[in-house]
Each structure stands twice: as C-alpha cells, then as structure tokens.
PDB file of C-alpha atoms in Angstrom:
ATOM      1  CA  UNK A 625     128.567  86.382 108.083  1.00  0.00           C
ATOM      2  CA  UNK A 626     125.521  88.675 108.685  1.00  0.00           C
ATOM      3  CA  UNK A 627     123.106  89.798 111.504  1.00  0.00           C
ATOM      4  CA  UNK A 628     120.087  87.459 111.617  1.00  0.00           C
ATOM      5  CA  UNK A 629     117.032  87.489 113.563  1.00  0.00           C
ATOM      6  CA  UNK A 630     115.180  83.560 113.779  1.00  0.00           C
ATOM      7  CA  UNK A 631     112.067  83.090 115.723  1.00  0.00           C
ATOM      8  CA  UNK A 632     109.888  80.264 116.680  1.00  0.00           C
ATOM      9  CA  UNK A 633     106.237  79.979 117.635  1.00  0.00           C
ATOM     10  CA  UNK A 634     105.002  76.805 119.459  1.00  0.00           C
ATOM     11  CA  UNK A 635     101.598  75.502 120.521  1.00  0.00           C
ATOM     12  CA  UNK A 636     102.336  74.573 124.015  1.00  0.00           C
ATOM     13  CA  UNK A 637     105.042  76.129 126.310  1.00  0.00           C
ATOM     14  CA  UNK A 638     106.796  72.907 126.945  1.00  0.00           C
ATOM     15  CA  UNK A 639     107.818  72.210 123.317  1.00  0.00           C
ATOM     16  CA  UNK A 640     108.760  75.873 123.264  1.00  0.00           C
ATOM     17  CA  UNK A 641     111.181  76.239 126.026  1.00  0.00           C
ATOM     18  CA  UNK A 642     112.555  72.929 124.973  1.00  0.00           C
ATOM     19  CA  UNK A 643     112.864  74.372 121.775  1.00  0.00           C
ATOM     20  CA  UNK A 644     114.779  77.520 122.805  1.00  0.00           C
ATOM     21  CA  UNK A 645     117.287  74.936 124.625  1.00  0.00           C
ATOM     22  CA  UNK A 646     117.899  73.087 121.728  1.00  0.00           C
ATOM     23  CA  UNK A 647     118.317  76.592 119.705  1.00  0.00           C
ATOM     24  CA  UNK A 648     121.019  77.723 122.002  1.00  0.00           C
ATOM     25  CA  UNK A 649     122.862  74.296 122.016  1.00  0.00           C
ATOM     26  CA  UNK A 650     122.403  74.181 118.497  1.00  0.00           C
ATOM     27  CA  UNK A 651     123.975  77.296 117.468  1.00  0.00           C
ATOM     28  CA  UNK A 652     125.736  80.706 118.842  1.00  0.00           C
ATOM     29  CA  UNK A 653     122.805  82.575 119.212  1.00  0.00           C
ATOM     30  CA  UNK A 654     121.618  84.784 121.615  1.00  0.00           C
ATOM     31  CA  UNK A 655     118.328  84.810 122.631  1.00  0.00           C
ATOM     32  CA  UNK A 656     116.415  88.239 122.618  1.00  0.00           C
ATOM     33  CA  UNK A 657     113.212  87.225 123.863  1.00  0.00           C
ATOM     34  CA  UNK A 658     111.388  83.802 125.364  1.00  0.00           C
ATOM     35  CA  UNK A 659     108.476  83.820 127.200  1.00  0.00           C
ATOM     36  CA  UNK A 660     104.824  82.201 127.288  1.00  0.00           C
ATOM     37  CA  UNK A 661     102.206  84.305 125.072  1.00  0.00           C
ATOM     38  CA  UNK A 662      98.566  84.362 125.342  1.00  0.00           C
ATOM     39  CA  UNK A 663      96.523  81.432 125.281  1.00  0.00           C
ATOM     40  CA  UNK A 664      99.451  79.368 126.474  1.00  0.00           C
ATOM     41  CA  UNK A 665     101.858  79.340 122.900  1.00  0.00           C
ATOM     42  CA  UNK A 666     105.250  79.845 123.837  1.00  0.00           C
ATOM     43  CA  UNK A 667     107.650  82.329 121.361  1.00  0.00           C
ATOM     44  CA  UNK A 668     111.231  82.289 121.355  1.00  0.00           C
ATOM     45  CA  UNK A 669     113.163  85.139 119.259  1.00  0.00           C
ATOM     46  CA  UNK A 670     117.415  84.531 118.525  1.00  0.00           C
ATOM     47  CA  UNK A 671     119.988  86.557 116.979  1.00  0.00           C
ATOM     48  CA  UNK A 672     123.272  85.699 115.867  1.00  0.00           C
ATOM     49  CA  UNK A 673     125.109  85.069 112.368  1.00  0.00           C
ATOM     50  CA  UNK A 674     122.318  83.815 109.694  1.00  0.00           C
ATOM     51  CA  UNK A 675     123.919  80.509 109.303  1.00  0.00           C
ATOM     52  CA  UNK A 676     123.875  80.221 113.147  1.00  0.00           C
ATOM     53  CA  UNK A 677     120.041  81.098 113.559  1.00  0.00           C
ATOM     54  CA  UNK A 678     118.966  79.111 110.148  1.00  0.00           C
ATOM     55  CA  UNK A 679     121.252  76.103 112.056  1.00  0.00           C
ATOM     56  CA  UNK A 680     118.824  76.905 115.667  1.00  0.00           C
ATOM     57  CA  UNK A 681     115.968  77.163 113.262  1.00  0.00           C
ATOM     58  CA  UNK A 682     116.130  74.156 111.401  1.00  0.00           C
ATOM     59  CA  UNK A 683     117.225  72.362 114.193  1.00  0.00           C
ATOM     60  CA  UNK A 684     113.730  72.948 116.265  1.00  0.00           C
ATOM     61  CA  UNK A 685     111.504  72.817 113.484  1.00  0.00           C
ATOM     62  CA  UNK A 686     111.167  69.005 112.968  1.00  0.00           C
ATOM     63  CA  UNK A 687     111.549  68.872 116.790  1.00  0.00           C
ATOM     64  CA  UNK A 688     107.900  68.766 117.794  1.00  0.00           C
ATOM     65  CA  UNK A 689     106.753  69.380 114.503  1.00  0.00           C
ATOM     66  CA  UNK A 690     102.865  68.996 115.969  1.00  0.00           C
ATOM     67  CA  UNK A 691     103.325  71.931 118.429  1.00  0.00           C
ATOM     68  CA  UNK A 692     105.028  74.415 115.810  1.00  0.00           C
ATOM     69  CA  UNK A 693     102.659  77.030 115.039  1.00  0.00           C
ATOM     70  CA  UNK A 694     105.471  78.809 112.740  1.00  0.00           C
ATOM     71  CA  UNK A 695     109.053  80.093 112.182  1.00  0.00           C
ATOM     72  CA  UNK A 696     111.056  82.513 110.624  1.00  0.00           C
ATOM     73  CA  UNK A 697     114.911  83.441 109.759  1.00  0.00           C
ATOM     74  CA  UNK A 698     115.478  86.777 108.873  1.00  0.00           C
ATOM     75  CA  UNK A 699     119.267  87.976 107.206  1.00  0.00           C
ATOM     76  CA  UNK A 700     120.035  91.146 107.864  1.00  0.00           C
ATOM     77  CA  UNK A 701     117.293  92.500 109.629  1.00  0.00           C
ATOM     78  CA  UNK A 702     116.792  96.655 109.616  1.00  0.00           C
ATOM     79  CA  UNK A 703     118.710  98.104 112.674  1.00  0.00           C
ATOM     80  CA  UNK A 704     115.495  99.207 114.215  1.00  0.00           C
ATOM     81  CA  UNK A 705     113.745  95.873 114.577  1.00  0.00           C
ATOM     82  CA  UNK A 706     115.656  95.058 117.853  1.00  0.00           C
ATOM     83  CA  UNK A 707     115.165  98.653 120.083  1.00  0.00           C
ATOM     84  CA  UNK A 708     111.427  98.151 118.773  1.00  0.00           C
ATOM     85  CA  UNK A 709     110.930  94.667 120.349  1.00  0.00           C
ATOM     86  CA  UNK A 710     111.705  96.302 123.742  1.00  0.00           C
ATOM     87  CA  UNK A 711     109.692  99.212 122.873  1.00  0.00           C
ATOM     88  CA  UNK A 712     113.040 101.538 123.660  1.00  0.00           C
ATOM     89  CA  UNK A 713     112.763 103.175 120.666  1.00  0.00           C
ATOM     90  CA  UNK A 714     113.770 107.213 121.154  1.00  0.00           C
ATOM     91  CA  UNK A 715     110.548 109.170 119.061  1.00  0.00           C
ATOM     92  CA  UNK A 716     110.092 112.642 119.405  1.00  0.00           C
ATOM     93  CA  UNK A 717     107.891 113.961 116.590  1.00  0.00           C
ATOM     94  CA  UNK A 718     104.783 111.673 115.001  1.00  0.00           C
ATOM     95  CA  UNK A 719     103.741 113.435 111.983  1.00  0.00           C
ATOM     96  CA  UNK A 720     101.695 109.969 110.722  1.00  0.00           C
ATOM     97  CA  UNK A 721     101.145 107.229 112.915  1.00  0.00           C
ATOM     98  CA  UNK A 722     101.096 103.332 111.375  1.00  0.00           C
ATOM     99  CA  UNK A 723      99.911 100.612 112.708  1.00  0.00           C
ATOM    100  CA  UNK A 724      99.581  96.854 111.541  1.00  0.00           C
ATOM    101  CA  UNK A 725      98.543  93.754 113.087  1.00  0.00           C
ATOM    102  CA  UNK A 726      98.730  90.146 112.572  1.00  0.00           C
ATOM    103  CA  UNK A 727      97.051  86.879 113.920  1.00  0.00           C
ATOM    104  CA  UNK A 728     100.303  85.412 114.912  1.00  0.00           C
ATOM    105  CA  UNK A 729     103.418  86.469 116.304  1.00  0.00           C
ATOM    106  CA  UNK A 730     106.125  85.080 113.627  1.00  0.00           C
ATOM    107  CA  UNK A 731     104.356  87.482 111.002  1.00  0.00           C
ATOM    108  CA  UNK A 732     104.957  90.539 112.466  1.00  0.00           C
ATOM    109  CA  UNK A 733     108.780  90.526 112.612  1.00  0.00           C
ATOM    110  CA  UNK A 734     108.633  90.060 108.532  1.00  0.00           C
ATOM    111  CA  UNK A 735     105.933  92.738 108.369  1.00  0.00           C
ATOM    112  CA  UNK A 736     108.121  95.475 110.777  1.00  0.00           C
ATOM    113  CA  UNK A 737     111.602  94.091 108.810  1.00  0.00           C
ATOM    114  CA  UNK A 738     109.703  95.511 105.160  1.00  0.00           C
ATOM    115  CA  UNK A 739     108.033  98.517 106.402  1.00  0.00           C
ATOM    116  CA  UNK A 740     111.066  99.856 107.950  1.00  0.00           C
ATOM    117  CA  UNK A 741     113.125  98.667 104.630  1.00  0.00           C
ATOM    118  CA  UNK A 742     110.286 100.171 102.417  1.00  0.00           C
ATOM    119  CA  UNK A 743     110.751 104.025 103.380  1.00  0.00           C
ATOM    120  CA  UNK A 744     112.341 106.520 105.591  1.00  0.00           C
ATOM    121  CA  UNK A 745     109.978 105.341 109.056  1.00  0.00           C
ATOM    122  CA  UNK A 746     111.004 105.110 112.595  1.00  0.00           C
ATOM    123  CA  UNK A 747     109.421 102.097 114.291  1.00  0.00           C
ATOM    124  CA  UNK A 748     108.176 102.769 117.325  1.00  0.00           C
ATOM    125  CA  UNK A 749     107.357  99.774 118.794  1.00  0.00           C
ATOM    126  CA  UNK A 750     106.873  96.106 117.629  1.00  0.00           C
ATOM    127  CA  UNK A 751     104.291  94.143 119.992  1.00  0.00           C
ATOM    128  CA  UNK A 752     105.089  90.064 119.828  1.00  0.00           C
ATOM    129  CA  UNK A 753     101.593  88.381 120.879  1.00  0.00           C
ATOM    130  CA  UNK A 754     101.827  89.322 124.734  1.00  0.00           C
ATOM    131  CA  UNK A 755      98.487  90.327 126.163  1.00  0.00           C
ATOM    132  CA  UNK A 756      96.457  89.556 122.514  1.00  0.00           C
ATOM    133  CA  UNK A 757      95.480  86.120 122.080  1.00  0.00           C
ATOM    134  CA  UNK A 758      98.641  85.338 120.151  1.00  0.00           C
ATOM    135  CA  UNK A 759      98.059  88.491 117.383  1.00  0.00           C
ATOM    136  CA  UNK A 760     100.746  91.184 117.652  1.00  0.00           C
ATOM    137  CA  UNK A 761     101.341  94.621 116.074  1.00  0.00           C
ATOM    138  CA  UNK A 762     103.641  97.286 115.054  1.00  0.00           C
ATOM    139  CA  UNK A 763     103.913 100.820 115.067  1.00  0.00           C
ATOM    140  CA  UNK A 764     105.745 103.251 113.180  1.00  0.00           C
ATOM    141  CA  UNK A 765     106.323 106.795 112.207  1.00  0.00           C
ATOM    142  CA  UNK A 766     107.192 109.081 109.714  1.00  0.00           C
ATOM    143  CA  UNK A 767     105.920 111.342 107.039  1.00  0.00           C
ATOM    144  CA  UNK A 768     102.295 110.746 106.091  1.00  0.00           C
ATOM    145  CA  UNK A 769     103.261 108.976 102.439  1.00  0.00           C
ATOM    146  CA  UNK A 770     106.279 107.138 103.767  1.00  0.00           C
ATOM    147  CA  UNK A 771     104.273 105.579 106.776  1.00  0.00           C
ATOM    148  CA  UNK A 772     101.534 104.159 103.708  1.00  0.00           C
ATOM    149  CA  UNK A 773     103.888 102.887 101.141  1.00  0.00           C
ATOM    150  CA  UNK A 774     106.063 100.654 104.020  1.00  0.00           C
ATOM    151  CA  UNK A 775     102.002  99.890 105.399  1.00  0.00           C
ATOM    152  CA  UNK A 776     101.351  99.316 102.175  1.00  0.00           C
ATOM    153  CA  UNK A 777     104.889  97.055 102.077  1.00  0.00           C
ATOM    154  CA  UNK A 778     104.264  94.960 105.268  1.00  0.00           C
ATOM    155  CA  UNK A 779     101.175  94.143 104.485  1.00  0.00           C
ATOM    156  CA  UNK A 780     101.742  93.020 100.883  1.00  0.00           C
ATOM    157  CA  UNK A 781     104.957  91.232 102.406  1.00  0.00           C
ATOM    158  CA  UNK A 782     102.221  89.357 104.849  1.00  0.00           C
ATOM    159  CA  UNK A 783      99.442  89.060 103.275  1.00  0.00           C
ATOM    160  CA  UNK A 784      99.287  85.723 101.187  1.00  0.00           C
ATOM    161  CA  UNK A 785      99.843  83.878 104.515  1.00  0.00           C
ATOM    162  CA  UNK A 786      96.558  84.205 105.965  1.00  0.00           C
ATOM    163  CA  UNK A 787      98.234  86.234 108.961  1.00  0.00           C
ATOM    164  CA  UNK A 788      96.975  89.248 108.024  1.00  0.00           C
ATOM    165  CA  UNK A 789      94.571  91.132 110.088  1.00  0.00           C
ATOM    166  CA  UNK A 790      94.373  95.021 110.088  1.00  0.00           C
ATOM    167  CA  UNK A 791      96.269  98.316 109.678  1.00  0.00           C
ATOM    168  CA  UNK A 792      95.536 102.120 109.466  1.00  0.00           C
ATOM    169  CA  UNK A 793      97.511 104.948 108.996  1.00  0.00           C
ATOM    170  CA  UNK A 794      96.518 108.323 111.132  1.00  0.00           C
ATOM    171  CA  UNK A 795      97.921 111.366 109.558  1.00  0.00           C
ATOM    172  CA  UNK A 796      98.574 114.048 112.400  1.00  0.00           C
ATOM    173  CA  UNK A 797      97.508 111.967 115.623  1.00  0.00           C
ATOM    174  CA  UNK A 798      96.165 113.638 118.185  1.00  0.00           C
ATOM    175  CA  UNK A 799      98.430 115.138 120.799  1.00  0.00           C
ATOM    176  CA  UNK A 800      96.568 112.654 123.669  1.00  0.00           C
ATOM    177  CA  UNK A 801      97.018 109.344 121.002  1.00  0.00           C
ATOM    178  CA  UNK A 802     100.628 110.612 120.456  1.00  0.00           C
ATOM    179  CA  UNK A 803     100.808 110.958 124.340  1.00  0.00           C
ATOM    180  CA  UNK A 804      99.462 107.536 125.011  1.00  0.00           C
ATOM    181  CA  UNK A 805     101.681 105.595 122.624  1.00  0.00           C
ATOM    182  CA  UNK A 806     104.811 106.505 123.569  1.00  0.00           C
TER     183      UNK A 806
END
C-alpha cells in the first residue's frame, strides 16, 4: 500500500461537494483540500493508500459525469507536493526561480509531482486555481540547470493535454522578487 494523492475538478460546486462526500464514504481518504475555485468550479484534493483514492476517484467520476472538468490519481507522490499545497514550504536560498502554469487545476499536481521527481528542486509553492480563473501554478527552486530540466519535465509531462499555458525560469531573482514570493 502506497501514499496517493487523487483530485477532482467539477464544473459547478454542487456536484463537487457532493463529490467529495461520496469520496470520503467511498474510501479512507483524507481530504487535503475542498473548496470553490474561480468562476464557480469546485476542486477537491484526497490522500490516502492508492487503491483507496483510485476507489474515491473512480467512484465520483461517472457521478455527474457532465460537471467533471477532470481528475487525477497520483501513486506515490514526491514528499514535497503536500507542504507546497499549503505554501508552508521552509526556502531559504533561491539561486533560480521556476515557475509553470496551467489552464486547469488537475494539471498542475502532475506537473509539480515530475518537476520535483525530475531533479534536485525545492518546491516552493503549488497554487490550485484560487484567485485565477481556474489556471494554477507552481514554483520551485534550485540550481539554475536543475530548475530547467524538471521545467522542462513538467511541462513535457503536461503538455499533450491542452493544459498547458506558460513557464519561465529566472536565474538569480532579484532580492525584492525573492522577497515577494516567499
């Protein structure tokens, strides 16, 4: 049995929260995050054992197939993923800065899981669609070449989907653009 990460992205907020209850009933899992996301889609991201979150998963995604925008399960996500969706990573130094953004919110947990699997980075933060129409965003840090290839990574790992939508990497940020990230 492994650590999984599963999440859902809905249409409407009522076929997402009834989602997230039928996740939970569904399965031991725990949920990480649920909330409404700009314009009015509703995300829902579990954890548990993979066959428990592929079980809440499945279960929800011929629910209100209509409303599903898109899911993902994830086995054996990288350890960072979950301080990053709270944004509590601990970053002292940021010798490259990376940054990558999608047009939905299910994309960017893939995109975060390669980069950080791709090359010695620290994410520093992965942004789920609150605040941006429904696109979200990751950063991360590292050495200059590390933070391209796992760019590089994510966005390969992303790209074929259509969910694609920008990244840069900024070798030596500026002390103020350091300041204001973290």
């Amino acid at each position: 049995m492994s650590k999984a990460i599963g999440m859902i992205e809905y249409r409407t907020i009522a076929a997402g929260i009834t989602a997230v209850d039928t996740m939970v009933k569904t399965s031991a899992v725990s949920i990480v995050e649920a909330q409404t996301v700009c314009p009015g889609k509703y995300i829902a991201v579990v954890s548990g054992d993979l066959s428990a979150v592929r079980a809440a998963v499945d279960a929800v995604k011929t629910q209100q197939p209509k409303f599903l925008i898109n899911s993902l399960v994830l086995g054996n996500p990288h350890e960072s993923i979950f301080p990053a969706i709270y944004a509590a990573s601990d970053i002292k130094d940021v010798a490259a800065l990376g940054i990558l953004e999608t047009y939905d919110a299910t994309s960017i947990i893939l995109a975060a899981d390669q980069a950080a699997k791709t090359a010695i980075v620290d994410l520093i933060e992965l942004r789920i669609a609150r605040g941006m129409c429904g696109k979200s965003y990751f950063l991360i840090t590292g050495e200059v070449s590390a933070v391209q290839a796992a760019v590089d990574k994510a966005q390969a790992a992303i790209k074929e989907s259509g969910m694609y939508a920008d990244s840069s990497v900024i070798a030596h940020p500026d002390n103020q653009t350091r300041d204001a990230i973290l």
